[in-house]
Coordinates of C-alpha atoms and ligand atoms in Angstrom, one line a residue:
M11 CA -30.6 -149.1 -54.7
I12 CA -28.8 -148.3 -51.6
R13 CA -26.1 -150.9 -51.1
T14 CA -24.0 -149.7 -48.2
A15 CA -24.8 -149.2 -44.5
V16 CA -22.3 -147.5 -42.2
F17 CA -22.3 -148.3 -38.5
P18 CA -20.1 -146.0 -36.4
V19 CA -19.2 -148.3 -33.5
A20 CA -15.9 -146.9 -32.2
G21 CA -17.4 -144.9 -29.3
M22 CA -16.0 -145.6 -25.8
G23 CA -19.3 -146.2 -24.1
V24 CA -18.3 -144.2 -21.0
R25 CA -21.9 -144.1 -19.7
F26 CA -21.7 -147.9 -19.2
L27 CA -18.4 -148.2 -17.4
P28 CA -17.2 -150.5 -16.0
A29 CA -19.1 -152.9 -18.3
T30 CA -17.7 -151.3 -21.4
K31 CA -14.1 -151.8 -20.1
S32 CA -14.2 -155.2 -21.8
T33 CA -17.6 -155.4 -23.6
P34 CA -18.4 -152.7 -26.2
K35 CA -21.9 -151.4 -25.7
E36 CA -22.8 -152.5 -29.2
M37 CA -22.4 -156.1 -27.9
F38 CA -24.8 -155.6 -25.0
P39 CA -27.8 -158.0 -25.5
I40 CA -31.4 -157.2 -25.6
I41 CA -32.5 -160.5 -24.2
D42 CA -30.1 -162.8 -26.1
K43 CA -29.2 -160.8 -29.2
P44 CA -26.5 -158.1 -29.2
L45 CA -27.6 -154.6 -30.3
I46 CA -25.3 -154.8 -33.3
Q47 CA -27.3 -157.8 -34.6
Y48 CA -30.5 -155.8 -34.4
A49 CA -28.7 -153.1 -36.4
I50 CA -27.4 -155.5 -39.0
D51 CA -30.9 -157.1 -39.4
E52 CA -32.5 -153.7 -40.0
A53 CA -29.9 -152.7 -42.6
L54 CA -30.3 -156.0 -44.4
A55 CA -34.1 -155.7 -44.4
A56 CA -33.7 -152.3 -46.1
G57 CA -31.6 -154.0 -48.9
A58 CA -28.0 -153.2 -47.8
S59 CA -25.5 -155.7 -49.0
R60 CA -22.3 -154.0 -47.8
L61 CA -21.9 -153.3 -44.1
V62 CA -19.1 -150.9 -43.1
F63 CA -18.2 -150.8 -39.4
I64 CA -16.2 -147.9 -38.2
T65 CA -14.6 -149.5 -35.1
S66 CA -11.6 -149.1 -32.8
S67 CA -8.7 -151.4 -32.1
T68 CA -9.6 -151.2 -28.5
K69 CA -12.9 -153.1 -29.3
P70 CA -11.7 -156.4 -30.9
S71 CA -14.9 -158.3 -29.8
I72 CA -16.9 -156.5 -32.4
K73 CA -14.9 -158.0 -35.2
D74 CA -14.7 -161.3 -33.3
Y75 CA -18.5 -161.5 -33.4
F76 CA -18.4 -161.9 -37.2
S77 CA -15.8 -164.8 -37.1
D78 CA -16.6 -168.4 -36.8
N79 CA -16.3 -169.9 -33.4
L80 CA -15.7 -173.4 -34.5
K81 CA -14.5 -174.6 -31.1
L82 CA -17.6 -173.5 -29.3
E83 CA -19.8 -174.7 -32.2
S84 CA -18.3 -178.2 -32.1
R85 CA -18.5 -178.4 -28.3
L86 CA -22.1 -177.4 -28.4
T87 CA -22.9 -179.9 -31.1
K88 CA -21.1 -182.7 -29.3
A89 CA -22.8 -182.0 -26.1
S90 CA -26.0 -181.9 -28.3
K91 CA -28.0 -180.6 -25.5
I92 CA -28.2 -177.1 -27.0
Q93 CA -30.0 -176.1 -30.1
I94 CA -27.5 -173.7 -31.8
P95 CA -29.4 -170.5 -32.9
E96 CA -29.2 -169.9 -36.6
D97 CA -27.5 -166.5 -36.2
F98 CA -24.8 -168.1 -34.0
I99 CA -23.4 -169.5 -37.3
D100 CA -24.5 -166.8 -39.7
V101 CA -24.3 -163.3 -38.4
V102 CA -24.7 -162.1 -41.9
P103 CA -25.7 -164.1 -45.1
S104 CA -22.7 -165.1 -47.2
N105 CA -23.5 -162.7 -50.0
V106 CA -23.1 -159.7 -47.7
E107 CA -19.7 -158.0 -47.5
C108 CA -18.5 -156.7 -44.2
I109 CA -15.8 -154.0 -44.0
F110 CA -14.1 -153.0 -40.8
I111 CA -12.3 -149.7 -40.6
N112 CA -10.4 -148.5 -37.5
Q113 CA -11.1 -145.0 -36.2
D114 CA -8.5 -144.9 -33.5
F115 CA -9.0 -141.3 -32.4
P116 CA -12.4 -140.4 -31.0
L117 CA -12.8 -137.4 -33.2
G118 CA -16.6 -137.6 -33.4
L119 CA -19.5 -139.0 -35.5
G120 CA -18.6 -136.8 -38.5
H121 CA -15.1 -138.1 -38.6
A122 CA -16.3 -141.7 -38.2
I123 CA -18.5 -141.2 -41.3
L124 CA -15.6 -139.6 -43.2
C125 CA -13.6 -142.8 -42.5
A126 CA -16.1 -144.7 -44.6
E127 CA -15.7 -142.5 -47.7
N128 CA -13.7 -144.9 -49.8
A129 CA -15.8 -147.9 -48.8
V130 CA -19.0 -146.1 -49.7
G131 CA -17.9 -144.5 -53.0
D132 CA -20.0 -142.1 -55.0
E133 CA -23.4 -143.5 -53.9
P134 CA -26.1 -142.7 -51.3
F135 CA -25.7 -144.7 -48.1
F136 CA -27.4 -145.6 -44.8
V137 CA -26.0 -144.5 -41.5
H138 CA -27.2 -146.5 -38.5
L139 CA -26.4 -145.6 -34.9
V140 CA -26.6 -148.8 -33.0
D141 CA -27.5 -147.2 -29.7
D142 CA -30.9 -146.1 -31.1
L143 CA -32.9 -149.3 -31.2
I144 CA -36.2 -149.0 -33.0
Y145 CA -39.0 -151.4 -32.7
S146 CA -41.4 -151.3 -35.6
E147 CA -43.5 -153.4 -37.9
E148 CA -41.6 -152.2 -41.0
P149 CA -37.9 -151.7 -40.2
C150 CA -37.1 -148.0 -39.9
L151 CA -34.4 -147.9 -42.6
L152 CA -36.8 -149.6 -45.0
Q153 CA -39.4 -147.0 -44.3
M154 CA -36.8 -144.4 -45.1
K155 CA -35.5 -146.1 -48.2
N156 CA -39.1 -146.2 -49.5
H157 CA -39.2 -142.5 -49.0
F158 CA -35.8 -142.0 -50.7
D159 CA -36.9 -144.0 -53.7
S160 CA -39.5 -141.4 -54.4
Y161 CA -37.4 -138.2 -53.8
N162 CA -33.7 -139.0 -54.0
H163 CA -32.8 -136.6 -51.2
S164 CA -30.9 -137.1 -48.0
I165 CA -33.2 -138.1 -45.2
I166 CA -32.8 -137.9 -41.4
S167 CA -35.1 -139.6 -39.0
V168 CA -36.6 -137.4 -36.3
E169 CA -38.9 -137.6 -33.3
K170 CA -40.4 -135.2 -30.9
V171 CA -38.6 -135.0 -27.5
P172 CA -39.3 -133.1 -24.3
I173 CA -37.9 -129.6 -24.8
Q174 CA -35.7 -129.9 -21.8
E175 CA -33.8 -132.7 -23.5
T176 CA -32.7 -130.9 -26.7
S177 CA -29.1 -130.7 -25.5
K178 CA -28.8 -134.5 -26.0
Y179 CA -29.7 -134.4 -29.7
G180 CA -29.3 -132.8 -33.1
I181 CA -32.3 -130.6 -33.4
V182 CA -34.0 -129.6 -36.7
E183 CA -36.2 -126.8 -37.8
L184 CA -38.7 -127.9 -40.4
S185 CA -41.1 -126.6 -43.0
K186 CA -43.7 -128.5 -44.9
A187 CA -43.6 -128.6 -48.6
N188 CA -46.1 -130.8 -50.4
N189 CA -46.6 -132.8 -47.3
I190 CA -42.8 -133.4 -46.9
N191 CA -40.8 -132.3 -44.0
V192 CA -37.9 -130.2 -45.4
I193 CA -35.1 -129.3 -43.0
N194 CA -34.3 -125.6 -42.9
S195 CA -31.7 -125.8 -40.2
I196 CA -30.0 -128.3 -38.0
V197 CA -28.0 -127.7 -34.8
E198 CA -26.1 -130.1 -32.6
K199 CA -27.3 -130.4 -29.0
P200 CA -28.6 -126.9 -28.4
D201 CA -29.7 -125.8 -24.9
P202 CA -33.5 -125.7 -24.8
I203 CA -33.5 -121.9 -24.9
D204 CA -31.6 -121.9 -28.2
A205 CA -33.3 -125.0 -29.8
P206 CA -35.1 -124.2 -33.0
S207 CA -37.8 -126.9 -32.2
D208 CA -38.3 -130.0 -30.2
M209 CA -37.8 -132.3 -33.2
A210 CA -34.7 -134.4 -32.5
V211 CA -32.4 -136.4 -34.8
V212 CA -32.6 -140.2 -34.2
G213 CA -29.8 -142.4 -35.3
R214 CA -30.9 -143.3 -38.8
Y215 CA -29.8 -141.4 -41.9
I216 CA -29.7 -141.8 -45.7
L217 CA -27.0 -139.5 -47.0
T218 CA -26.0 -138.5 -50.5
P219 CA -22.2 -138.8 -51.1
K220 CA -21.9 -135.0 -51.3
I221 CA -21.8 -135.1 -47.5
F222 CA -18.2 -136.3 -47.8
N223 CA -17.1 -132.9 -49.3
F224 CA -18.4 -131.1 -46.3
L225 CA -17.0 -133.6 -43.8
A226 CA -13.6 -133.4 -45.3
D227 CA -13.4 -129.7 -44.4
Q228 CA -15.5 -129.8 -41.2
E229 CA -13.9 -128.2 -38.2
K230 CA -14.5 -129.4 -34.7
G231 CA -17.8 -128.3 -33.2
K232 CA -19.9 -129.3 -30.1
G233 CA -17.8 -131.3 -27.6
N234 CA -14.7 -130.5 -29.6
E235 CA -15.6 -133.2 -32.1
I236 CA -16.2 -133.3 -35.8
Q237 CA -20.0 -133.3 -36.0
L238 CA -22.1 -134.9 -38.7
T239 CA -24.8 -132.4 -37.9
D240 CA -22.5 -129.5 -38.8
A241 CA -21.7 -131.1 -42.2
I242 CA -25.5 -131.7 -42.8
S243 CA -26.1 -128.1 -42.0
K244 CA -23.8 -127.2 -45.0
L245 CA -25.3 -129.9 -47.2
L246 CA -28.8 -128.5 -46.9
L247 CA -27.7 -125.2 -48.4
E248 CA -27.0 -127.1 -51.6
E249 CA -29.5 -130.0 -51.5
Q250 CA -32.9 -130.5 -50.0
V251 CA -32.7 -132.7 -46.9
H252 CA -35.8 -134.3 -45.6
A253 CA -36.8 -135.1 -42.0
F254 CA -38.6 -138.4 -41.6
V255 CA -41.0 -139.1 -38.8
F256 CA -40.7 -142.9 -38.6
D257 CA -43.3 -145.3 -37.4
G258 CA -42.0 -147.2 -34.4
I259 CA -40.8 -147.0 -30.8
R260 CA -37.2 -145.8 -30.2
Y261 CA -35.2 -147.0 -27.2
D262 CA -32.1 -145.0 -26.3
C263 CA -29.8 -147.9 -25.5
G264 CA -26.9 -145.5 -25.0
S265 CA -28.6 -144.6 -21.6
K266 CA -29.0 -147.0 -18.8
L267 CA -32.7 -146.3 -18.4
G268 CA -33.3 -146.7 -22.1
Y269 CA -31.4 -149.9 -22.2
L270 CA -33.4 -151.2 -19.3
K271 CA -36.7 -150.2 -20.9
A272 CA -35.7 -152.0 -24.1
N273 CA -35.0 -155.2 -22.3
I274 CA -38.2 -155.1 -20.4
E275 CA -40.4 -154.3 -23.4
Y276 CA -38.6 -156.8 -25.7
G277 CA -38.9 -159.3 -22.9
L278 CA -42.7 -158.8 -22.7
R279 CA -43.0 -159.2 -26.5
S280 CA -40.9 -162.3 -26.6
D281 CA -42.8 -165.5 -27.6
E282 CA -40.5 -167.5 -25.4
L283 CA -40.5 -165.4 -22.3
G284 CA -43.4 -162.9 -22.6
N285 CA -46.0 -164.8 -20.5
D286 CA -43.7 -165.8 -17.7
F287 CA -42.1 -162.4 -17.6
L288 CA -45.4 -160.6 -17.3
K289 CA -46.6 -162.9 -14.5
Y290 CA -43.3 -162.2 -12.7
L291 CA -43.7 -158.4 -13.1
L292 CA -47.4 -158.5 -11.9
A293 CA -46.4 -160.5 -8.9
L294 CA -43.6 -158.1 -8.2
K295 CA -46.0 -155.2 -8.4
K296 CA -48.5 -156.9 -6.1
E297 CA -45.7 -157.6 -3.6
S298 CA -44.5 -154.0 -3.5
S299 CA -48.0 -152.4 -3.2
Ligands
LIG324 C1 -25.6 -138.4 -32.2 C2 -25.8 -137.2 -33.1 C3 -27.0 -136.4 -32.7 C4 -28.2 -137.4 -32.7 C5 -28.0 -138.6 -31.8 C6 -29.1 -139.6 -32.0 O1 -25.3 -138.0 -30.9 O2 -24.6 -136.4 -33.1 O3 -27.2 -135.4 -33.6 O4 -29.4 -136.7 -32.2 O5 -26.7 -139.2 -32.2 O6 -28.9 -140.7 -31.1 P1 -24.7 -138.9 -29.8 O7 -25.9 -139.6 -29.1 O8 -23.8 -139.9 -30.5 O9 -23.9 -138.1 -28.8

């Protein structure tokens, strides 16, 4: 059983300034649901019952999202024109514990995960990077958890990327053992010429608690930040770490283009909007050709 999911959400979102001046990127909607809600739903679907958010005091609206907004609720009910969506009232079910920890210095993803050590305890845990939105029939973390149940090793989700983009990702070098992808090495954001492969780390991990030993001593690496990738690189000298090629489509919602693509494709899939949206796009295409 993996109980805990860690969401590092303290990042400054500089690529989306000026919007992120007051709205954290994790609160950006895909249609009408914020990215953080997609992340929560995925972790709950994989069985998590304790959600740990590593946030920053400069982003109060993340915590606000979890509080009741009784004033708005009562106004909407009184006006009775609007059907209140279920997850307006329940962001998480009542049996799920949410823990918020401030990471007030942007020291990197590795440092963010280290901040969760006491909350996680001596157990394997999920890490979910909210920027990476994954559309799939079976939620990505659940796919990974099913793999973990058979092998009990740390798992990192990966996908093939164009070789010229390796400097945006952690990159792994793999070998196959009994049909399992075992990671031999991992490096954070290498230039294409130094990249050991074109298999990139996507923001879903299951980590054994041993990672905390390495994070505690981890020096700053790429970008002068404490990198999770560097700690994983040490972990795999002591434990097998598997790479997991998930079934699904990833949208890099940390980039403007990726975010736009996600809105368009989720819009087209939407029961409520899909048909009208498709008609609109086809008409637009006709007009412009
Ligand atoms: C982080 C990780 C990187 C990984 C990426 C996936 O980088 O450090 O290894 O490939 O997430 O989205 P970031 O995008 O936060 O710079």
